[in-house]
PDB file of C-alpha atoms in Angstrom:
ATOM      1  CA  UNK A   1      22.537  94.583  95.111  1.00  0.00           C
ATOM      2  CA  UNK A   2      20.141  97.251  96.445  1.00  0.00           C
ATOM      3  CA  UNK A   3      17.101  95.551  94.908  1.00  0.00           C
ATOM      4  CA  UNK A   4      18.183  92.197  96.340  1.00  0.00           C
ATOM      5  CA  UNK A   5      18.376  93.905  99.704  1.00  0.00           C
ATOM      6  CA  UNK A   6      14.787  95.194  99.358  1.00  0.00           C
ATOM      7  CA  UNK A   7      13.527  91.766  98.320  1.00  0.00           C
ATOM      8  CA  UNK A   8      15.266  90.249 101.321  1.00  0.00           C
ATOM      9  CA  UNK A   9      13.601  92.788 103.589  1.00  0.00           C
ATOM     10  CA  UNK A  10      10.191  92.147 102.026  1.00  0.00           C
ATOM     11  CA  UNK A  11      10.476  88.405 102.618  1.00  0.00           C
ATOM     12  CA  UNK A  12      11.870  88.717 106.118  1.00  0.00           C
ATOM     13  CA  UNK A  13       9.837  88.795 109.306  1.00  0.00           C
ATOM     14  CA  UNK A  14      12.665  90.447 111.202  1.00  0.00           C
ATOM     15  CA  UNK A  15      14.405  93.720 110.519  1.00  0.00           C
ATOM     16  CA  UNK A  16      17.167  93.601 107.892  1.00  0.00           C
ATOM     17  CA  UNK A  17      20.325  95.684 108.244  1.00  0.00           C
ATOM     18  CA  UNK A  18      23.166  96.143 105.766  1.00  0.00           C
ATOM     19  CA  UNK A  19      26.153  98.420 105.306  1.00  0.00           C
ATOM     20  CA  UNK A  20      26.539  99.911 101.844  1.00  0.00           C
ATOM     21  CA  UNK A  21      27.820 102.904  99.931  1.00  0.00           C
ATOM     22  CA  UNK A  22      25.283 105.649  99.212  1.00  0.00           C
ATOM     23  CA  UNK A  23      25.623 108.844  97.191  1.00  0.00           C
ATOM     24  CA  UNK A  24      23.696 111.733  98.790  1.00  0.00           C
ATOM     25  CA  UNK A  25      22.644 114.561  96.512  1.00  0.00           C
ATOM     26  CA  UNK A  26      25.610 116.724  95.479  1.00  0.00           C
ATOM     27  CA  UNK A  27      27.954 114.735  97.748  1.00  0.00           C
ATOM     28  CA  UNK A  28      30.582 112.040  97.428  1.00  0.00           C
ATOM     29  CA  UNK A  29      29.928 108.405  98.242  1.00  0.00           C
ATOM     30  CA  UNK A  30      29.513 107.735 101.961  1.00  0.00           C
ATOM     31  CA  UNK A  31      29.521 104.566 104.046  1.00  0.00           C
ATOM     32  CA  UNK A  32      26.074 104.076 105.541  1.00  0.00           C
ATOM     33  CA  UNK A  33      24.102 101.579 107.578  1.00  0.00           C
ATOM     34  CA  UNK A  34      20.588 100.958 106.270  1.00  0.00           C
ATOM     35  CA  UNK A  35      17.955  99.285 108.427  1.00  0.00           C
ATOM     36  CA  UNK A  36      14.682  98.298 106.778  1.00  0.00           C
ATOM     37  CA  UNK A  37      11.640  96.673 108.367  1.00  0.00           C
ATOM     38  CA  UNK A  38       8.341  95.775 106.768  1.00  0.00           C
ATOM     39  CA  UNK A  39       5.092  97.276 108.045  1.00  0.00           C
ATOM     40  CA  UNK A  40       2.308  94.693 107.676  1.00  0.00           C
ATOM     41  CA  UNK A  41      -1.446  94.634 108.245  1.00  0.00           C
ATOM     42  CA  UNK A  42      -3.056  92.270 110.805  1.00  0.00           C
ATOM     43  CA  UNK A  43      -3.136  89.554 108.126  1.00  0.00           C
ATOM     44  CA  UNK A  44       0.584  89.820 107.442  1.00  0.00           C
ATOM     45  CA  UNK A  45       0.234  91.591 104.115  1.00  0.00           C
ATOM     46  CA  UNK A  46       3.095  94.111 103.527  1.00  0.00           C
ATOM     47  CA  UNK A  47       1.930  97.707 103.472  1.00  0.00           C
ATOM     48  CA  UNK A  48       5.154  99.721 103.465  1.00  0.00           C
ATOM     49  CA  UNK A  49       8.805  99.766 104.397  1.00  0.00           C
ATOM     50  CA  UNK A  50      10.213 101.585 107.409  1.00  0.00           C
ATOM     51  CA  UNK A  51      13.705 102.994 106.742  1.00  0.00           C
ATOM     52  CA  UNK A  52      16.544 104.061 108.986  1.00  0.00           C
ATOM     53  CA  UNK A  53      19.780 105.296 107.396  1.00  0.00           C
ATOM     54  CA  UNK A  54      22.864 106.158 109.446  1.00  0.00           C
ATOM     55  CA  UNK A  55      25.984 107.843 108.114  1.00  0.00           C
ATOM     56  CA  UNK A  56      28.997 105.754 109.176  1.00  0.00           C
ATOM     57  CA  UNK A  57      31.628 108.183 107.930  1.00  0.00           C
ATOM     58  CA  UNK A  58      32.663 109.384 111.402  1.00  0.00           C
ATOM     59  CA  UNK A  59      32.757 105.834 112.768  1.00  0.00           C
ATOM     60  CA  UNK A  60      34.840 104.545 109.889  1.00  0.00           C
ATOM     61  CA  UNK A  61      37.196 107.495 110.131  1.00  0.00           C
ATOM     62  CA  UNK A  62      37.637 106.793 113.847  1.00  0.00           C
ATOM     63  CA  UNK A  63      38.370 103.131 113.119  1.00  0.00           C
ATOM     64  CA  UNK A  64      40.854 104.130 110.435  1.00  0.00           C
ATOM     65  CA  UNK A  65      42.558 106.513 112.876  1.00  0.00           C
ATOM     66  CA  UNK A  66      42.819 103.767 115.516  1.00  0.00           C
ATOM     67  CA  UNK A  67      44.331 101.454 112.904  1.00  0.00           C
ATOM     68  CA  UNK A  68      46.774 104.162 111.814  1.00  0.00           C
ATOM     69  CA  UNK A  69      47.904 104.791 115.394  1.00  0.00           C
ATOM     70  CA  UNK A  70      48.301 101.070 116.064  1.00  0.00           C
ATOM     71  CA  UNK A  71      50.210 100.449 112.847  1.00  0.00           C
ATOM     72  CA  UNK A  72      52.430 103.480 113.509  1.00  0.00           C
ATOM     73  CA  UNK A  73      53.659 102.009 116.793  1.00  0.00           C
ATOM     74  CA  UNK A  74      54.587  98.631 115.276  1.00  0.00           C
ATOM     75  CA  UNK A  75      57.940  98.411 113.512  1.00  0.00           C
ATOM     76  CA  UNK A  76      58.526  94.639 113.646  1.00  0.00           C
ATOM     77  CA  UNK A  77      55.636  93.986 111.259  1.00  0.00           C
ATOM     78  CA  UNK A  78      54.827  95.513 107.900  1.00  0.00           C
ATOM     79  CA  UNK A  79      51.156  96.531 107.664  1.00  0.00           C
ATOM     80  CA  UNK A  80      49.723  97.779 104.393  1.00  0.00           C
ATOM     81  CA  UNK A  81      46.252  98.183 102.955  1.00  0.00           C
ATOM     82  CA  UNK A  82      45.792  97.441  99.265  1.00  0.00           C
ATOM     83  CA  UNK A  83      42.842  98.654  97.195  1.00  0.00           C
ATOM     84  CA  UNK A  84      40.703  96.296  95.124  1.00  0.00           C
ATOM     85  CA  UNK A  85      42.761  97.386  92.099  1.00  0.00           C
ATOM     86  CA  UNK A  86      46.046  96.595  93.867  1.00  0.00           C
ATOM     87  CA  UNK A  87      47.062 100.170  94.796  1.00  0.00           C
ATOM     88  CA  UNK A  88      48.752 100.908  98.129  1.00  0.00           C
ATOM     89  CA  UNK A  89      46.353 102.753 100.446  1.00  0.00           C
ATOM     90  CA  UNK A  90      48.450 102.798 103.631  1.00  0.00           C
ATOM     91  CA  UNK A  91      52.002 101.864 104.579  1.00  0.00           C
ATOM     92  CA  UNK A  92      53.136 101.738 108.205  1.00  0.00           C
ATOM     93  CA  UNK A  93      56.654 102.474 109.575  1.00  0.00           C
ATOM     94  CA  UNK A  94      57.210  98.730 109.908  1.00  0.00           C
ATOM     95  CA  UNK A  95      56.788  98.343 106.155  1.00  0.00           C
ATOM     96  CA  UNK A  96      59.230 101.190 105.604  1.00  0.00           C
ATOM     97  CA  UNK A  97      61.706  99.588 108.018  1.00  0.00           C
ATOM     98  CA  UNK A  98      61.459  96.086 106.505  1.00  0.00           C
ATOM     99  CA  UNK A  99      61.062  96.898 102.800  1.00  0.00           C
ATOM    100  CA  UNK A 100      62.964 100.197 102.638  1.00  0.00           C
ATOM    101  CA  UNK A 101      60.259 102.208 100.824  1.00  0.00           C
ATOM    102  CA  UNK A 102      58.826 105.363 102.391  1.00  0.00           C
ATOM    103  CA  UNK A 103      55.038 105.680 102.355  1.00  0.00           C
ATOM    104  CA  UNK A 104      55.252 108.687 100.026  1.00  0.00           C
ATOM    105  CA  UNK A 105      57.054 106.513  97.461  1.00  0.00           C
ATOM    106  CA  UNK A 106      54.477 103.731  97.327  1.00  0.00           C
ATOM    107  CA  UNK A 107      51.131 105.304  98.242  1.00  0.00           C
ATOM    108  CA  UNK A 108      48.864 105.022  95.208  1.00  0.00           C
ATOM    109  CA  UNK A 109      51.346 102.767  93.400  1.00  0.00           C
ATOM    110  CA  UNK A 110      50.653  99.192  92.351  1.00  0.00           C
ATOM    111  CA  UNK A 111      51.710  96.861  95.172  1.00  0.00           C
ATOM    112  CA  UNK A 112      54.135  94.826  93.035  1.00  0.00           C
ATOM    113  CA  UNK A 113      57.100  96.103  95.099  1.00  0.00           C
ATOM    114  CA  UNK A 114      56.195  93.281  97.530  1.00  0.00           C
ATOM    115  CA  UNK A 115      57.308  90.713  94.936  1.00  0.00           C
ATOM    116  CA  UNK A 116      60.569  89.603  93.345  1.00  0.00           C
ATOM    117  CA  UNK A 117      61.270  90.879  89.806  1.00  0.00           C
ATOM    118  CA  UNK A 118      60.753  87.426  88.284  1.00  0.00           C
ATOM    119  CA  UNK A 119      57.419  87.111  90.086  1.00  0.00           C
ATOM    120  CA  UNK A 120      56.280  90.422  88.625  1.00  0.00           C
ATOM    121  CA  UNK A 121      57.172  89.226  85.135  1.00  0.00           C
ATOM    122  CA  UNK A 122      55.074  86.088  85.689  1.00  0.00           C
ATOM    123  CA  UNK A 123      52.062  88.115  86.827  1.00  0.00           C
ATOM    124  CA  UNK A 124      52.079  86.768  90.381  1.00  0.00           C
ATOM    125  CA  UNK A 125      50.769  90.046  91.934  1.00  0.00           C
ATOM    126  CA  UNK A 126      47.565  89.823  89.871  1.00  0.00           C
ATOM    127  CA  UNK A 127      47.166  86.133  90.697  1.00  0.00           C
ATOM    128  CA  UNK A 128      47.639  86.878  94.384  1.00  0.00           C
ATOM    129  CA  UNK A 129      44.749  89.375  94.351  1.00  0.00           C
ATOM    130  CA  UNK A 130      42.502  86.890  92.559  1.00  0.00           C
ATOM    131  CA  UNK A 131      43.443  84.114  94.976  1.00  0.00           C
ATOM    132  CA  UNK A 132      42.803  86.203  98.085  1.00  0.00           C
ATOM    133  CA  UNK A 133      39.474  87.456  96.714  1.00  0.00           C
ATOM    134  CA  UNK A 134      38.397  83.851  96.081  1.00  0.00           C
ATOM    135  CA  UNK A 135      39.807  82.192  99.217  1.00  0.00           C
ATOM    136  CA  UNK A 136      39.471  85.032 101.716  1.00  0.00           C
ATOM    137  CA  UNK A 137      43.109  84.924 102.762  1.00  0.00           C
ATOM    138  CA  UNK A 138      46.439  83.538 101.618  1.00  0.00           C
ATOM    139  CA  UNK A 139      49.506  82.735 103.720  1.00  0.00           C
ATOM    140  CA  UNK A 140      52.737  84.362 102.541  1.00  0.00           C
ATOM    141  CA  UNK A 141      56.061  82.537 102.866  1.00  0.00           C
ATOM    142  CA  UNK A 142      59.105  83.173 100.717  1.00  0.00           C
ATOM    143  CA  UNK A 143      61.866  85.507  99.650  1.00  0.00           C
ATOM    144  CA  UNK A 144      61.158  89.218  99.215  1.00  0.00           C
ATOM    145  CA  UNK A 145      63.353  92.029  97.934  1.00  0.00           C
ATOM    146  CA  UNK A 146      64.030  95.324  99.678  1.00  0.00           C
ATOM    147  CA  UNK A 147      64.421  98.623  97.894  1.00  0.00           C
ATOM    148  CA  UNK A 148      68.228  98.283  98.053  1.00  0.00           C
ATOM    149  CA  UNK A 149      68.045  94.881  96.313  1.00  0.00           C
ATOM    150  CA  UNK A 150      68.813  92.742  99.384  1.00  0.00           C
ATOM    151  CA  UNK A 151      66.630  89.706 100.044  1.00  0.00           C
ATOM    152  CA  UNK A 152      64.849  88.652 103.216  1.00  0.00           C
ATOM    153  CA  UNK A 153      62.669  85.680 104.138  1.00  0.00           C
ATOM    154  CA  UNK A 154      59.132  86.833 104.915  1.00  0.00           C
ATOM    155  CA  UNK A 155      56.151  85.174 106.520  1.00  0.00           C
ATOM    156  CA  UNK A 156      52.722  86.727 106.780  1.00  0.00           C
ATOM    157  CA  UNK A 157      49.167  86.844 105.551  1.00  0.00           C
ATOM    158  CA  UNK A 158      47.087  88.679 102.968  1.00  0.00           C
ATOM    159  CA  UNK A 159      43.377  88.970 103.801  1.00  0.00           C
ATOM    160  CA  UNK A 160      40.353  90.230 101.890  1.00  0.00           C
ATOM    161  CA  UNK A 161      38.355  92.792 103.884  1.00  0.00           C
ATOM    162  CA  UNK A 162      34.658  92.842 103.044  1.00  0.00           C
ATOM    163  CA  UNK A 163      31.581  94.830 103.976  1.00  0.00           C
ATOM    164  CA  UNK A 164      28.715  93.170 105.817  1.00  0.00           C
ATOM    165  CA  UNK A 165      26.989  92.546 102.491  1.00  0.00           C
ATOM    166  CA  UNK A 166      30.041  90.624 101.283  1.00  0.00           C
ATOM    167  CA  UNK A 167      31.355  93.175  98.806  1.00  0.00           C
ATOM    168  CA  UNK A 168      35.137  93.469  98.672  1.00  0.00           C
ATOM    169  CA  UNK A 169      36.459  96.639 100.295  1.00  0.00           C
ATOM    170  CA  UNK A 170      40.260  96.195 100.180  1.00  0.00           C
ATOM    171  CA  UNK A 171      43.099  93.850 101.108  1.00  0.00           C
ATOM    172  CA  UNK A 172      45.216  93.843 104.270  1.00  0.00           C
ATOM    173  CA  UNK A 173      48.766  92.516 104.150  1.00  0.00           C
ATOM    174  CA  UNK A 174      50.922  91.704 107.174  1.00  0.00           C
ATOM    175  CA  UNK A 175      54.581  90.685 106.757  1.00  0.00           C
ATOM    176  CA  UNK A 176      57.398  89.876 109.168  1.00  0.00           C
ATOM    177  CA  UNK A 177      61.102  89.496 108.448  1.00  0.00           C
ATOM    178  CA  UNK A 178      61.840  85.895 109.489  1.00  0.00           C
ATOM    179  CA  UNK A 179      65.332  85.665 108.000  1.00  0.00           C
ATOM    180  CA  UNK A 180      67.192  85.340 111.340  1.00  0.00           C
ATOM    181  CA  UNK A 181      65.019  82.481 112.588  1.00  0.00           C
ATOM    182  CA  UNK A 182      65.283  80.661 109.258  1.00  0.00           C
ATOM    183  CA  UNK A 183      69.075  80.977 109.260  1.00  0.00           C
ATOM    184  CA  UNK A 184      69.212  79.733 112.861  1.00  0.00           C
ATOM    185  CA  UNK A 185      67.125  76.683 111.939  1.00  0.00           C
ATOM    186  CA  UNK A 186      69.426  76.020 108.966  1.00  0.00           C
ATOM    187  CA  UNK A 187      72.478  76.190 111.252  1.00  0.00           C
ATOM    188  CA  UNK A 188      70.890  73.783 113.745  1.00  0.00           C
ATOM    189  CA  UNK A 189      70.020  71.391 110.912  1.00  0.00           C
ATOM    190  CA  UNK A 190      73.602  71.479 109.600  1.00  0.00           C
ATOM    191  CA  UNK A 191      74.945  70.929 113.116  1.00  0.00           C
ATOM    192  CA  UNK A 192      72.633  67.958 113.618  1.00  0.00           C
ATOM    193  CA  UNK A 193      73.711  66.389 110.310  1.00  0.00           C
ATOM    194  CA  UNK A 194      77.383  66.842 111.255  1.00  0.00           C
ATOM    195  CA  UNK A 195      76.864  65.277 114.699  1.00  0.00           C
ATOM    196  CA  UNK A 196      75.013  62.356 113.148  1.00  0.00           C
ATOM    197  CA  UNK A 197      77.909  61.756 110.782  1.00  0.00           C
ATOM    198  CA  UNK A 198      80.384  61.827 113.676  1.00  0.00           C
ATOM    199  CA  UNK A 199      78.272  59.478 115.812  1.00  0.00           C
ATOM    200  CA  UNK A 200      77.845  57.045 112.901  1.00  0.00           C
ATOM    201  CA  UNK A 201      81.630  57.013 112.389  1.00  0.00           C
ATOM    202  CA  UNK A 202      82.175  56.143 116.067  1.00  0.00           C
ATOM    203  CA  UNK A 203      79.526  53.415 115.957  1.00  0.00           C
ATOM    204  CA  UNK A 204      81.144  51.797 112.924  1.00  0.00           C
ATOM    205  CA  UNK A 205      84.514  51.958 114.689  1.00  0.00           C
ATOM    206  CA  UNK A 206      83.140  49.744 117.470  1.00  0.00           C
ATOM    207  CA  UNK A 207      82.438  46.896 115.028  1.00  0.00           C
ATOM    208  CA  UNK A 208      84.779  43.919 115.625  1.00  0.00           C
ATOM    209  CA  UNK A 209      87.177  42.891 112.890  1.00  0.00           C
ATOM    210  CA  UNK A 210      86.519  39.261 111.861  1.00  0.00           C
ATOM    211  CA  UNK A 211      89.335  37.399 110.056  1.00  0.00           C
ATOM    212  CA  UNK A 212      88.338  35.941 106.711  1.00  0.00           C
ATOM    213  CA  UNK A 213      89.322  32.385 107.864  1.00  0.00           C
ATOM    214  CA  UNK A 214      87.524  32.570 111.201  1.00  0.00           C
ATOM    215  CA  UNK A 215      84.760  30.278 109.907  1.00  0.00           C
ATOM    216  CA  UNK A 216      86.075  27.995 107.154  1.00  0.00           C
ATOM    217  CA  UNK A 217      83.612  27.561 104.288  1.00  0.00           C
ATOM    218  CA  UNK A 218      81.510  30.584 105.283  1.00  0.00           C
ATOM    219  CA  UNK A 219      81.562  34.153 103.998  1.00  0.00           C
ATOM    220  CA  UNK A 220      81.274  36.506 106.949  1.00  0.00           C
ATOM    221  CA  UNK A 221      80.112  40.117 106.712  1.00  0.00           C
ATOM    222  CA  UNK A 222      79.446  42.702 109.401  1.00  0.00           C
ATOM    223  CA  UNK A 223      76.535  45.128 109.423  1.00  0.00           C
ATOM    224  CA  UNK A 224      76.307  48.467 111.227  1.00  0.00           C
ATOM    225  CA  UNK A 225      72.864  50.004 111.701  1.00  0.00           C
ATOM    226  CA  UNK A 226      73.223  53.522 113.089  1.00  0.00           C
ATOM    227  CA  UNK A 227      71.128  54.441 116.145  1.00  0.00           C
ATOM    228  CA  UNK A 228      67.877  56.219 115.365  1.00  0.00           C
ATOM    229  CA  UNK A 229      66.888  59.771 116.229  1.00  0.00           C
ATOM    230  CA  UNK A 230      65.126  58.600 119.389  1.00  0.00           C
ATOM    231  CA  UNK A 231      68.521  57.398 120.729  1.00  0.00           C
ATOM    232  CA  UNK A 232      69.610  61.083 121.023  1.00  0.00           C
ATOM    233  CA  UNK A 233      73.085  60.316 119.706  1.00  0.00           C
TER     234      UNK A 233
END
């Protein structure tokens, strides 16, 4: 990747900038911004490269702190960051409230607690990571299980977070407990079906009764076509 970056800079007329991980001497990996421009002679022939490297550690830590403070204040949504290997990196109070797991219980653990037991057996957590890495994001809709075994209907999104050079950094998952709204919609649907059945019964009751001998030589039948949805009956 680094050599591709240098080749890109060599071929570019403008300055090229990328964010990447660097390992300073006797130090851990750091997030850095590298800006490279080509110094050319009057004929356009490249003579050298001009470098500018900035340590982004403080900036990234500040961004992480802002995210932590934001996530801490939200309890209606579960926010969690998942590593490229599927390990839980962060777990906000909303996730603890909705799923029942404290952050200390899940931090560093594989994120399979977000799935039903049968989904874990089928390898769905691994497939989800592969799908998000390939597609960029995946919508989440379905039943989830809390720590106490109870189920809730969740909606949300899992997104792949990438560096400027396109390399995968981690995954962000957002979930919301949508059980109450789903149950309300189910109740309204059942009520509508019941009212339709009642209205159809009344409509059929209005059909006239025709004696069999009303029209000698003819077989008479009546037909009732219930009013459509647009009739608001």
